[in-house]
Each structure stands twice: as structure tokens, then as C-alpha cells.
Amino acid sequence: MINNSFKKGAVAAVLLTVLVGCQTDRYMWGSYDQDLYNYYRDTEQRTALETNLLETLEKAEQKGKVPPGLYAEYGYLLMQDGRYDDARRYFELEKKLWPESTKLMDAVIRVTAVDEGNKDKEEQASAETVQ
Amino acid sequence: MQKLFNKGILLGLVITALTACQTTLPKADYTMYRELDPKSILVVMPVNRSVEVEAPDYFLTTIAKPIAEKGYYVFPVNLVKNVMDEEGMSDADLVHSSDPTVLGELFGADAILYVSIDKWTSQWVVFDTVTTVTFTYTMKSGETGETFWSKTQNLQYSPNQGGGGGGLAGLIAKAVIAAVERAAPNYIPMTRQANAIAVNAKNDGMLPGPYSPEYKSGEEVVQTKEDAASKDQPAAEDDTTGKPEETAEKPST
């Protein structure tokens, strides 16, 4: 009897270990965390971060779940690249999927508009000086 | 290659042992946590008490995943870091000592997670290297500013823990392994593990968030049992808050 319950316990312990070990992710993260780490270590890894992030987003849209924050992370990289329209599109996607992000997304969307305006002015100014 | 594999197994064992110990700890008080019921979490730049200048940046890359997987909305860490830098909030010590409700309002965040990197070191000991990471997590309400969850998590790793071959050859092998660890310490895998343990700890980890299937199961029922027991049974009828745990109450024998 004692032996039996001991066995039961042992089996449960093994099962628990297996379950914890096999716990799968809710979302499809791809290599986002590793890529971000590589980028912080070496800024030349930025392209890899951006390329892989887009790949992860596309994969997650098709056969998984897009994790919180990833649309916005990608949008921010686009914004730094000066691709304002694309950036806004991803900020909107983040907002739609995660309403919790609304306030921050609205703020960065406003920033893209200001940045874009500044860029246009700069271009105009340089065009005028050329003339 | 074989050695690297052993390293992984050992790290796994150490972590299993640590996780197993968690169950013996006393249960944390979740009253305020339940009341505040946060859904979104803003992680700000960690305060660095270690000598590794890069530690806060590196830490940031490891924290979003475990918290999101626990069921919360986690604000994009790289975007937030850059926005805060641009807004003149790049000093982590200053940010940590300022009013959480200001950040809560600014970002629309239910909660703010402040992390202190207490240890991030790799030390040479006789024929071995001990790598240690210690983090203190403090979660404050973005609405009231109150601290509703905190935890300190320590993780240690030494590559030669498992013994290994004896004699001179064994000693040399150990020294080589230790030197490899010293040159490139396992900070990131260890930090990821420390976060996972802290977030998921049975008795004092984070509660499952709104995107988790375990949200408001278990923990919540226990508390409302007492609430409901103090009232009379029919009171649940005219309850307008409509919280699921109110109806989940079952008489305990």
C-alpha cells in the first residue's frame, strides 16, 4: 500500500517535470528576444532584428498568435528608418490587437506625423537652396 | 561538444532543484494584487547595482516574453526604452524613484515593473567559476502607486559542480571549462531562467493575467469563498459586479 502510493507520487513527480518541461508558448516569438539582445550588443545586427521580426509577424499571423508588443516594435524600427506610413500601419495593428496599447500607440503615431513634417521641411529647404 | 552538453544538463538540474524548492515557501499575500487586477505592464529600464554596464539593456531583452506568456499585455520594451530616452527619462535611478502614477498616466499602463539588478557577476574560484545573477522585481500600480508584488530571485551556476574526472587531467579539464565560463558567462540563459522562475513561482510568483486560461481560477476562488461565507447565500443574486468568481463559489466540507 505504502509502496503503491509512493509509486503514484513518483509517477506524478515525473509527469509534472515533463509537463513543466514541455510547456509551450502561447505566442509565436520567433527569435525576437535573441535578436534584440544581439542588436544591443552590436548595432550592426539591426538589419537582422528587423528582417527576422517581419518574418515572425507574418508567420504568427498565419499560424499562431502575434505576441503583445511585436507589431509596435517593428513599427518603431520602420519609423527610425523614416518609413512613416508603414510605421503607422504597424502601430495601428498593435492598437487593434491590443487595446491596452491605445494611449502609447496614439502618441507614437502623432510623433511619426511630426517627424514626417520635419523631414518634408528639411527636404523643401534643401531643394530651395539648390534652386 | 560533450562538455557543452553536460553544462546544459547541469544548468537544467540546478534550475529544477531551485524550482522544486519554491513550493516550500510561504504563500504571498495577493489581496492588493487581486484588487488592482492589472492587465498591462510597463517595464522600465532596470537599476544597475552590478559593475556590468550593459546588464540593464541585456536584461530588458529577456523580460517581455515570460510576462506576456503569463497572460499580460507587455508594452514593447525597445520602443519604450527609446521613447523614455527621448523624453529625458533615461536615468534609471531617477525613473525608479519617481511617482509611478505619472508613468501609468503617460503610457496608459495598469502597472509598472521596476527591476533592480543586484548581482550579475562571474567569479573565479579554485578551479571553477561561479556565475551569479540576482534580481529584485517590484511591481507598482500605475493608478495608485502602491507596490502589489515583489520578489527577489537569485540563480547561481558553476560549470564544474558535477565533479568529473580526477587526477591532473581532470583538474586541467575543469580549469579549461571554468575559463570558458569566465570568458563568456551564461548571463542571458540564466537571466531568462531567473525571470521564468520569478514570474511562475507557485507561492509568490505573478498571478495569471487576463490572457491566461488560468486567469482568476484557483487563487481568486479562495478569497471570495470567505467573502461569500460572511454574507448569506442569496446575496450573489443582486451582485452587479458580475465577477465570475462570485458564482464559482462552492461549499467546502
mmCIF file of C-alpha atoms in Angstrom:
data_model
loop_
_atom_site.group_PDB
_atom_site.id
_atom_site.type_symbol
_atom_site.label_atom_id
_atom_site.label_comp_id
_atom_site.label_asym_id
_atom_site.label_seq_id
_atom_site.Cartn_x
_atom_site.Cartn_y
_atom_site.Cartn_z
ATOM 1 C CA MET A 1 0.000 0.000 0.000
ATOM 2 C CA ILE A 2 2.695 2.418 1.040
ATOM 3 C CA ASN A 3 4.799 1.257 -1.819
ATOM 4 C CA ASN A 4 1.890 1.863 -4.165
ATOM 5 C CA SER A 5 1.283 5.448 -3.126
ATOM 6 C CA PHE A 6 4.998 6.045 -3.268
ATOM 7 C CA LYS A 7 4.979 4.863 -6.860
ATOM 8 C CA LYS A 8 1.991 7.074 -7.575
ATOM 9 C CA GLY A 9 3.853 10.019 -6.147
ATOM 10 C CA ALA A 10 6.924 9.253 -8.188
ATOM 11 C CA VAL A 11 4.859 8.986 -11.360
ATOM 12 C CA ALA A 12 3.155 12.292 -10.580
ATOM 13 C CA ALA A 13 6.527 13.940 -9.988
ATOM 14 C CA VAL A 14 7.855 12.664 -13.297
ATOM 15 C CA LEU A 15 4.677 13.768 -15.097
ATOM 16 C CA LEU A 16 4.915 17.204 -13.511
ATOM 17 C CA THR A 17 8.511 17.564 -14.653
ATOM 18 C CA VAL A 18 7.536 16.504 -18.155
ATOM 19 C CA LEU A 19 4.607 18.932 -18.222
ATOM 20 C CA VAL A 20 6.699 21.848 -16.974
ATOM 21 C CA GLY A 21 9.427 20.941 -19.436
ATOM 22 C CA CYS A 22 7.040 20.724 -22.348
ATOM 23 C CA GLN A 23 5.068 23.844 -21.555
ATOM 24 C CA THR A 24 4.650 25.504 -24.941
ATOM 25 C CA ASP A 25 4.457 29.214 -25.625
ATOM 26 C CA ARG A 26 1.110 30.898 -26.095
ATOM 27 C CA TYR A 27 2.523 33.213 -28.736
ATOM 28 C CA MET A 28 4.904 32.866 -31.652
ATOM 29 C CA TRP A 29 8.000 34.838 -30.656
ATOM 30 C CA GLY A 30 10.492 33.661 -33.262
ATOM 31 C CA SER A 31 13.988 34.853 -32.406
ATOM 32 C CA TYR A 32 12.826 38.289 -31.192
ATOM 33 C CA ASP A 33 14.480 38.204 -27.763
ATOM 34 C CA GLN A 34 17.766 36.823 -29.068
ATOM 35 C CA ASP A 35 17.799 39.288 -31.996
ATOM 36 C CA LEU A 36 17.127 42.236 -29.705
ATOM 37 C CA TYR A 37 19.974 41.080 -27.457
ATOM 38 C CA ASN A 38 22.297 40.761 -30.480
ATOM 39 C CA TYR A 39 21.298 44.273 -31.561
ATOM 40 C CA TYR A 40 22.020 45.741 -28.116
ATOM 41 C CA ARG A 41 25.422 44.039 -28.226
ATOM 42 C CA ASP A 42 26.213 45.140 -31.732
ATOM 43 C CA THR A 43 24.192 47.811 -33.548
ATOM 44 C CA GLU A 44 25.139 46.257 -36.893
ATOM 45 C CA GLN A 45 22.697 43.470 -36.054
ATOM 46 C CA ARG A 46 19.787 45.886 -36.531
ATOM 47 C CA THR A 47 19.010 44.623 -40.026
ATOM 48 C CA ALA A 48 18.761 41.045 -38.754
ATOM 49 C CA LEU A 49 16.412 42.186 -35.983
ATOM 50 C CA GLU A 50 14.182 43.991 -38.475
ATOM 51 C CA THR A 51 14.158 41.232 -41.113
ATOM 52 C CA ASN A 52 13.512 38.415 -38.625
ATOM 53 C CA LEU A 53 10.829 40.415 -36.844
ATOM 54 C CA LEU A 54 8.851 40.858 -40.050
ATOM 55 C CA GLU A 55 9.211 37.142 -40.772
ATOM 56 C CA THR A 56 7.997 36.275 -37.271
ATOM 57 C CA LEU A 57 4.994 38.600 -37.593
ATOM 58 C CA GLU A 58 3.980 37.057 -40.913
ATOM 59 C CA LYS A 59 4.376 33.545 -39.561
ATOM 60 C CA ALA A 60 2.440 34.368 -36.404
ATOM 61 C CA GLU A 61 -0.391 35.907 -38.419
ATOM 62 C CA GLN A 62 -0.719 32.764 -40.488
ATOM 63 C CA LYS A 63 -0.330 30.004 -37.971
ATOM 64 C CA GLY A 64 -0.063 31.294 -34.471
ATOM 65 C CA LYS A 65 -0.565 34.338 -32.309
ATOM 66 C CA VAL A 66 1.255 37.654 -32.582
ATOM 67 C CA PRO A 67 2.766 38.418 -29.153
ATOM 68 C CA PRO A 68 1.993 41.667 -27.345
ATOM 69 C CA GLY A 69 4.286 44.498 -28.380
ATOM 70 C CA LEU A 70 5.788 42.973 -31.526
ATOM 71 C CA TYR A 71 3.794 44.965 -34.095
ATOM 72 C CA ALA A 72 4.828 48.099 -32.229
ATOM 73 C CA GLU A 73 8.482 47.044 -32.009
ATOM 74 C CA TYR A 74 8.536 46.523 -35.757
ATOM 75 C CA GLY A 75 6.701 49.784 -36.372
ATOM 76 C CA TYR A 76 9.269 51.622 -34.302
ATOM 77 C CA LEU A 77 12.149 50.262 -36.389
ATOM 78 C CA LEU A 78 10.322 51.403 -39.545
ATOM 79 C CA MET A 79 9.802 54.829 -38.001
ATOM 80 C CA GLN A 80 13.553 55.083 -37.329
ATOM 81 C CA ASP A 81 14.096 54.163 -40.982
ATOM 82 C CA GLY A 82 11.895 57.089 -41.991
ATOM 83 C CA ARG A 83 9.173 54.797 -43.383
ATOM 84 C CA TYR A 84 6.393 56.717 -41.660
ATOM 85 C CA ASP A 85 3.353 55.320 -43.483
ATOM 86 C CA ASP A 86 4.458 51.736 -42.878
ATOM 87 C CA ALA A 87 5.284 52.549 -39.271
ATOM 88 C CA ARG A 88 1.795 53.945 -38.679
ATOM 89 C CA ARG A 89 0.258 50.848 -40.215
ATOM 90 C CA TYR A 90 2.006 48.629 -37.661
ATOM 91 C CA PHE A 91 1.173 50.941 -34.762
ATOM 92 C CA GLU A 92 -2.480 50.681 -35.817
ATOM 93 C CA LEU A 93 -2.188 46.885 -35.942
ATOM 94 C CA GLU A 94 -0.789 46.846 -32.399
ATOM 95 C CA LYS A 95 -3.649 49.041 -31.233
ATOM 96 C CA LYS A 96 -6.247 46.841 -32.880
ATOM 97 C CA LEU A 97 -4.875 43.596 -31.471
ATOM 98 C CA TRP A 98 -4.063 45.022 -28.012
ATOM 99 C CA PRO A 99 -6.389 47.858 -26.952
ATOM 100 C CA GLU A 100 -4.180 48.271 -23.836
ATOM 101 C CA SER A 101 -1.616 49.932 -26.112
ATOM 102 C CA THR A 102 -4.011 52.622 -27.418
ATOM 103 C CA LYS A 103 -2.587 55.564 -25.471
ATOM 104 C CA LEU A 104 1.036 54.827 -26.335
ATOM 105 C CA MET A 105 0.263 53.982 -29.967
ATOM 106 C CA ASP A 106 -1.707 57.212 -30.435
ATOM 107 C CA ALA A 107 1.268 59.086 -29.018
ATOM 108 C CA VAL A 108 3.829 57.467 -31.342
ATOM 109 C CA ILE A 109 1.511 57.928 -34.323
ATOM 110 C CA ARG A 110 1.473 61.662 -33.511
ATOM 111 C CA VAL A 111 5.290 61.587 -33.305
ATOM 112 C CA THR A 112 5.568 59.994 -36.750
ATOM 113 C CA ALA A 113 3.466 62.838 -38.157
ATOM 114 C CA VAL A 114 5.756 65.448 -36.566
ATOM 115 C CA ASP A 115 8.905 63.628 -37.726
ATOM 116 C CA GLU A 116 7.496 63.314 -41.204
ATOM 117 C CA GLY A 117 6.641 67.016 -41.277
ATOM 118 C CA ASN A 118 10.171 67.914 -40.168
ATOM 119 C CA LYS A 119 11.652 65.680 -42.808
ATOM 120 C CA ASP A 120 9.490 67.274 -45.504
ATOM 121 C CA LYS A 121 10.537 70.747 -44.368
ATOM 122 C CA GLU A 122 14.202 69.734 -44.444
ATOM 123 C CA GLU A 123 13.792 68.383 -47.930
ATOM 124 C CA GLN A 124 11.996 71.509 -49.059
ATOM 125 C CA ALA A 125 14.685 73.690 -47.509
ATOM 126 C CA SER A 126 17.478 71.777 -49.206
ATOM 127 C CA ALA A 127 15.567 71.842 -52.503
ATOM 128 C CA GLU A 128 15.204 75.618 -52.205
ATOM 129 C CA THR A 129 18.877 76.142 -51.536
ATOM 130 C CA VAL A 130 19.675 74.072 -54.604
ATOM 131 C CA GLN A 131 17.451 76.331 -56.673
ATOM 132 C CA MET B 1 30.900 19.437 -27.536
ATOM 133 C CA GLN B 2 30.249 16.774 -24.951
ATOM 134 C CA LYS B 3 31.244 19.208 -22.232
ATOM 135 C CA LEU B 4 28.883 21.833 -23.508
ATOM 136 C CA PHE B 5 26.114 19.295 -23.393
ATOM 137 C CA ASN B 6 26.977 18.421 -19.795
ATOM 138 C CA LYS B 7 26.885 22.090 -18.974
ATOM 139 C CA GLY B 8 23.330 22.304 -20.236
ATOM 140 C CA ILE B 9 22.212 19.305 -18.242
ATOM 141 C CA LEU B 10 23.782 20.647 -15.089
ATOM 142 C CA LEU B 11 22.177 24.030 -15.524
ATOM 143 C CA GLY B 12 18.891 22.238 -16.031
ATOM 144 C CA LEU B 13 19.374 20.257 -12.846
ATOM 145 C CA VAL B 14 20.264 23.304 -10.799
ATOM 146 C CA ILE B 15 17.179 25.058 -12.080
ATOM 147 C CA THR B 16 14.941 22.069 -11.409
ATOM 148 C CA ALA B 17 16.273 21.931 -7.865
ATOM 149 C CA LEU B 18 15.598 25.625 -7.379
ATOM 150 C CA THR B 19 12.111 25.373 -8.827
ATOM 151 C CA ALA B 20 11.340 22.405 -6.636
ATOM 152 C CA CYS B 21 12.287 24.400 -3.546
ATOM 153 C CA GLN B 22 9.760 27.109 -4.374
ATOM 154 C CA THR B 23 6.821 25.075 -3.135
ATOM 155 C CA THR B 24 8.038 25.176 0.463
ATOM 156 C CA LEU B 25 7.929 28.965 0.655
ATOM 157 C CA PRO B 26 5.071 30.665 2.454
ATOM 158 C CA LYS B 27 2.309 31.958 0.244
ATOM 159 C CA ALA B 28 2.468 35.623 -0.681
ATOM 160 C CA ASP B 29 -0.380 37.989 0.144
ATOM 161 C CA TYR B 30 -2.241 38.614 -3.092
ATOM 162 C CA THR B 31 -5.059 40.779 -1.688
ATOM 163 C CA MET B 32 -3.905 44.030 -3.259
ATOM 164 C CA TYR B 33 -2.796 42.263 -6.453
ATOM 165 C CA ARG B 34 -6.317 40.879 -6.921
ATOM 166 C CA GLU B 35 -7.948 44.174 -6.129
ATOM 167 C CA LEU B 36 -5.859 46.114 -8.655
ATOM 168 C CA ASP B 37 -6.269 43.355 -11.260
ATOM 169 C CA PRO B 38 -3.625 44.727 -13.693
ATOM 170 C CA LYS B 39 -3.861 43.894 -17.394
ATOM 171 C CA SER B 40 -0.986 45.838 -18.901
ATOM 172 C CA ILE B 41 2.577 46.064 -17.627
ATOM 173 C CA LEU B 42 5.214 48.647 -18.442
ATOM 174 C CA VAL B 43 8.801 47.515 -17.857
ATOM 175 C CA VAL B 44 11.151 50.430 -17.263
ATOM 176 C CA MET B 45 14.944 50.362 -17.509
ATOM 177 C CA PRO B 46 16.353 48.316 -14.620
ATOM 178 C CA VAL B 47 18.525 49.932 -11.978
ATOM 179 C CA ASN B 48 22.034 48.512 -12.121
ATOM 180 C CA ARG B 49 23.824 47.548 -8.909
ATOM 181 C CA SER B 50 26.344 45.384 -10.749
ATOM 182 C CA VAL B 51 29.549 46.539 -12.426
ATOM 183 C CA GLU B 52 28.444 45.317 -15.874
ATOM 184 C CA VAL B 53 27.349 48.483 -17.658
ATOM 185 C CA GLU B 54 25.396 46.584 -20.308
ATOM 186 C CA ALA B 55 23.379 44.455 -17.865
ATOM 187 C CA PRO B 56 20.189 46.623 -17.866
ATOM 188 C CA ASP B 57 19.926 46.638 -21.667
ATOM 189 C CA TYR B 58 20.549 42.908 -21.854
ATOM 190 C CA PHE B 59 18.058 42.245 -19.080
ATOM 191 C CA LEU B 60 15.336 44.141 -20.953
ATOM 192 C CA THR B 61 15.549 41.669 -23.846
ATOM 193 C CA THR B 62 14.614 38.760 -21.553
ATOM 194 C CA ILE B 63 11.642 40.080 -19.569
ATOM 195 C CA ALA B 64 8.766 40.660 -22.023
ATOM 196 C CA LYS B 65 8.280 37.031 -23.015
ATOM 197 C CA PRO B 66 7.679 35.388 -19.610
ATOM 198 C CA ILE B 67 5.276 38.131 -18.505
ATOM 199 C CA ALA B 68 3.331 38.084 -21.771
ATOM 200 C CA GLU B 69 3.151 34.298 -21.604
ATOM 201 C CA LYS B 70 1.753 34.675 -18.080
ATOM 202 C CA GLY B 71 -1.208 36.464 -19.667
ATOM 203 C CA TYR B 72 -0.437 40.179 -19.583
ATOM 204 C CA TYR B 73 -0.056 42.897 -22.164
ATOM 205 C CA VAL B 74 3.600 43.940 -22.003
ATOM 206 C CA PHE B 75 4.496 47.264 -23.567
ATOM 207 C CA PRO B 76 7.137 46.970 -26.356
ATOM 208 C CA VAL B 77 10.415 47.172 -24.404
ATOM 209 C CA ASN B 78 12.654 48.599 -27.137
ATOM 210 C CA LEU B 79 10.114 51.235 -28.162
ATOM 211 C CA VAL B 80 9.517 52.220 -24.531
ATOM 212 C CA LYS B 81 13.258 52.434 -23.829
ATOM 213 C CA ASN B 82 13.759 54.749 -26.822
ATOM 214 C CA VAL B 83 10.708 56.898 -26.107
ATOM 215 C CA MET B 84 11.800 57.344 -22.491
ATOM 216 C CA ASP B 85 15.321 58.262 -23.611
ATOM 217 C CA GLU B 86 13.916 60.890 -25.972
ATOM 218 C CA GLU B 87 11.647 62.252 -23.249
ATOM 219 C CA GLY B 88 14.638 62.722 -20.938
ATOM 220 C CA MET B 89 13.808 59.735 -18.754
ATOM 221 C CA SER B 90 16.965 57.743 -19.397
ATOM 222 C CA ASP B 91 18.258 57.827 -15.817
ATOM 223 C CA ALA B 92 17.015 54.546 -14.346
ATOM 224 C CA ASP B 93 17.609 55.611 -10.727
ATOM 225 C CA LEU B 94 15.549 58.748 -11.276
ATOM 226 C CA VAL B 95 12.767 56.841 -13.015
ATOM 227 C CA HIS B 96 12.651 54.269 -10.218
ATOM 228 C CA SER B 97 12.360 56.914 -7.531
ATOM 229 C CA SER B 98 9.703 58.964 -9.324
ATOM 230 C CA ASP B 99 5.926 58.673 -8.978
ATOM 231 C CA PRO B 100 4.609 55.501 -10.701
ATOM 232 C CA THR B 101 1.238 57.125 -11.369
ATOM 233 C CA VAL B 102 2.904 59.640 -13.709
ATOM 234 C CA LEU B 103 4.241 56.789 -15.864
ATOM 235 C CA GLY B 104 0.934 54.973 -15.558
ATOM 236 C CA GLU B 105 -0.880 58.019 -16.891
ATOM 237 C CA LEU B 106 1.679 58.778 -19.596
ATOM 238 C CA PHE B 107 1.738 55.276 -21.081
ATOM 239 C CA GLY B 108 -1.743 54.161 -20.092
ATOM 240 C CA ALA B 109 -0.215 51.309 -18.077
ATOM 241 C CA ASP B 110 -2.011 49.470 -15.276
ATOM 242 C CA ALA B 111 1.259 48.510 -13.645
ATOM 243 C CA ILE B 112 4.947 49.375 -13.794
ATOM 244 C CA LEU B 113 7.657 46.790 -13.226
ATOM 245 C CA TYR B 114 10.830 48.065 -11.618
ATOM 246 C CA VAL B 115 13.754 45.663 -11.671
ATOM 247 C CA SER B 116 16.952 46.015 -9.745
ATOM 248 C CA ILE B 117 19.957 44.060 -10.963
ATOM 249 C CA ASP B 118 21.581 43.228 -7.645
ATOM 250 C CA LYS B 119 24.142 40.758 -8.961
ATOM 251 C CA TRP B 120 25.446 39.989 -12.432
ATOM 252 C CA THR B 121 28.882 38.565 -11.817
ATOM 253 C CA SER B 122 31.164 35.759 -12.804
ATOM 254 C CA GLN B 123 33.847 34.961 -10.250
ATOM 255 C CA TRP B 124 36.851 32.756 -10.421
ATOM 256 C CA VAL B 125 37.122 30.340 -7.515
ATOM 257 C CA VAL B 126 39.636 27.477 -7.192
ATOM 258 C CA PHE B 127 39.460 25.578 -10.499
ATOM 259 C CA ASP B 128 35.958 26.812 -11.081
ATOM 260 C CA THR B 129 33.885 29.833 -11.999
ATOM 261 C CA VAL B 130 30.687 30.843 -10.264
ATOM 262 C CA THR B 131 28.259 32.966 -12.238
ATOM 263 C CA THR B 132 25.539 34.655 -10.223
ATOM 264 C CA VAL B 133 22.526 36.731 -11.155
ATOM 265 C CA THR B 134 20.208 38.290 -8.581
ATOM 266 C CA PHE B 135 17.200 40.409 -9.447
ATOM 267 C CA THR B 136 14.618 42.202 -7.349
ATOM 268 C CA TYR B 137 11.278 42.717 -9.055
ATOM 269 C CA THR B 138 8.896 45.367 -7.753
ATOM 270 C CA MET B 139 5.513 45.867 -9.371
ATOM 271 C CA LYS B 140 3.634 49.077 -8.632
ATOM 272 C CA SER B 141 0.171 50.189 -9.614
ATOM 273 C CA GLY B 142 0.057 52.830 -12.348
ATOM 274 C CA GLU B 143 -3.128 54.107 -10.779
ATOM 275 C CA THR B 144 -2.457 54.216 -7.040
ATOM 276 C CA GLY B 145 1.343 53.871 -6.982
ATOM 277 C CA GLU B 146 1.144 51.052 -4.433
ATOM 278 C CA THR B 147 3.505 48.078 -4.538
ATOM 279 C CA PHE B 148 1.440 44.941 -5.060
ATOM 280 C CA TRP B 149 4.073 42.358 -5.955
ATOM 281 C CA SER B 150 7.754 41.999 -5.241
ATOM 282 C CA LYS B 151 10.224 39.191 -5.346
ATOM 283 C CA THR B 152 13.956 38.600 -5.247
ATOM 284 C CA GLN B 153 15.330 35.873 -7.446
ATOM 285 C CA ASN B 154 18.844 34.501 -7.266
ATOM 286 C CA LEU B 155 20.424 31.998 -9.630
ATOM 287 C CA GLN B 156 23.918 30.545 -9.481
ATOM 288 C CA TYR B 157 25.790 28.414 -11.922
ATOM 289 C CA SER B 158 29.208 26.809 -11.888
ATOM 290 C CA PRO B 159 30.254 24.547 -14.743
ATOM 291 C CA ASN B 160 32.249 22.090 -12.598
ATOM 292 C CA GLN B 161 29.560 21.461 -9.997
ATOM 293 C CA GLY B 162 29.035 17.862 -11.062
ATOM 294 C CA GLY B 163 32.510 16.668 -10.185
ATOM 295 C CA GLY B 164 34.001 14.937 -13.200
ATOM 296 C CA GLY B 165 37.279 13.133 -13.742
ATOM 297 C CA GLY B 166 40.007 13.102 -11.098
ATOM 298 C CA GLY B 167 43.753 13.415 -11.342
ATOM 299 C CA LEU B 168 45.757 16.049 -13.141
ATOM 300 C CA ALA B 169 43.884 15.633 -16.422
ATOM 301 C CA GLY B 170 40.594 16.178 -14.582
ATOM 302 C CA LEU B 171 41.938 19.300 -12.939
ATOM 303 C CA ILE B 172 43.117 20.723 -16.224
ATOM 304 C CA ALA B 173 39.777 19.946 -17.850
ATOM 305 C CA LYS B 174 37.985 21.710 -15.005
ATOM 306 C CA ALA B 175 40.258 24.714 -15.308
ATOM 307 C CA VAL B 176 39.557 24.914 -19.026
ATOM 308 C CA ILE B 177 35.792 24.682 -18.519
ATOM 309 C CA ALA B 178 35.978 27.307 -15.797
ATOM 310 C CA ALA B 179 37.985 29.602 -18.055
ATOM 311 C CA VAL B 180 35.417 29.209 -20.833
ATOM 312 C CA GLU B 181 32.613 30.160 -18.458
ATOM 313 C CA ARG B 182 34.661 33.060 -17.092
ATOM 314 C CA ALA B 183 35.295 34.388 -20.612
ATOM 315 C CA ALA B 184 31.670 34.101 -21.710
ATOM 316 C CA PRO B 185 29.380 33.710 -18.706
ATOM 317 C CA ASN B 186 25.915 32.288 -19.202
ATOM 318 C CA TYR B 187 24.208 35.544 -18.187
ATOM 319 C CA ILE B 188 21.405 35.527 -20.735
ATOM 320 C CA PRO B 189 20.194 31.914 -20.317
ATOM 321 C CA MET B 190 20.430 32.389 -16.559
ATOM 322 C CA THR B 191 18.538 35.665 -16.661
ATOM 323 C CA ARG B 192 15.809 34.053 -18.752
ATOM 324 C CA GLN B 193 15.546 31.206 -16.236
ATOM 325 C CA ALA B 194 15.534 33.571 -13.259
ATOM 326 C CA ASN B 195 12.688 35.560 -14.843
ATOM 327 C CA ALA B 196 10.714 32.420 -15.620
ATOM 328 C CA ILE B 197 11.088 31.167 -12.052
ATOM 329 C CA ALA B 198 10.186 34.539 -10.526
ATOM 330 C CA VAL B 199 7.119 35.039 -12.726
ATOM 331 C CA ASN B 200 5.806 31.477 -12.408
ATOM 332 C CA ALA B 201 6.725 30.678 -8.787
ATOM 333 C CA LYS B 202 3.854 28.764 -7.181
ATOM 334 C CA ASN B 203 3.569 30.670 -3.928
ATOM 335 C CA ASP B 204 4.920 34.115 -4.606
ATOM 336 C CA GLY B 205 5.057 34.495 -8.394
ATOM 337 C CA MET B 206 2.778 36.609 -10.547
ATOM 338 C CA LEU B 207 -0.917 35.717 -10.774
ATOM 339 C CA PRO B 208 -2.107 34.576 -14.207
ATOM 340 C CA GLY B 209 -3.050 37.614 -16.302
ATOM 341 C CA PRO B 210 -6.260 38.245 -18.288
ATOM 342 C CA TYR B 211 -4.955 36.481 -21.433
ATOM 343 C CA SER B 212 -4.177 33.305 -19.500
ATOM 344 C CA PRO B 213 -6.725 30.458 -19.395
ATOM 345 C CA GLU B 214 -5.930 30.240 -15.668
ATOM 346 C CA TYR B 215 -6.932 33.872 -15.121
ATOM 347 C CA LYS B 216 -8.989 34.132 -11.938
ATOM 348 C CA SER B 217 -9.062 30.408 -11.398
ATOM 349 C CA GLY B 218 -7.846 28.875 -8.154
ATOM 350 C CA GLU B 219 -6.406 31.829 -6.272
ATOM 351 C CA GLU B 220 -9.450 34.003 -6.802
ATOM 352 C CA VAL B 221 -11.947 31.435 -5.601
ATOM 353 C CA VAL B 222 -10.221 31.019 -2.251
ATOM 354 C CA GLN B 223 -10.590 34.679 -1.440
ATOM 355 C CA THR B 224 -14.219 35.020 -2.450
ATOM 356 C CA LYS B 225 -15.184 31.903 -0.523
ATOM 357 C CA GLU B 226 -14.544 33.880 2.656
ATOM 358 C CA ASP B 227 -16.332 36.900 1.240
ATOM 359 C CA ALA B 228 -19.348 34.892 0.253
ATOM 360 C CA ALA B 229 -19.364 32.928 3.501
ATOM 361 C CA SER B 230 -19.678 36.110 5.530
ATOM 362 C CA LYS B 231 -22.743 37.088 3.545
ATOM 363 C CA ASP B 232 -25.801 34.947 3.179
ATOM 364 C CA GLN B 233 -26.210 32.766 0.138
ATOM 365 C CA PRO B 234 -28.786 34.825 -1.920
ATOM 366 C CA ALA B 235 -26.641 37.970 -1.862
ATOM 367 C CA ALA B 236 -24.981 36.849 -5.079
ATOM 368 C CA GLU B 237 -28.278 37.438 -6.890
ATOM 369 C CA ASP B 238 -28.160 41.212 -6.820
ATOM 370 C CA ASP B 239 -24.436 41.440 -7.265
ATOM 371 C CA THR B 240 -23.888 43.861 -10.136
ATOM 372 C CA THR B 241 -20.135 43.495 -10.471
ATOM 373 C CA GLY B 242 -20.681 40.188 -12.218
ATOM 374 C CA LYS B 243 -17.306 38.757 -11.286
ATOM 375 C CA PRO B 244 -17.064 35.116 -12.327
ATOM 376 C CA GLU B 245 -15.562 34.034 -9.010
ATOM 377 C CA GLU B 246 -18.715 35.025 -7.175
ATOM 378 C CA THR B 247 -20.614 32.261 -8.883
ATOM 379 C CA ALA B 248 -17.713 29.856 -8.789
ATOM 380 C CA GLU B 249 -18.101 29.586 -5.019
ATOM 381 C CA LYS B 250 -18.721 26.078 -3.753
ATOM 382 C CA PRO B 251 -19.340 24.984 -0.176
ATOM 383 C CA SER B 252 -16.226 23.414 1.284
ATOM 384 C CA THR B 253 -16.625 20.401 3.504
#
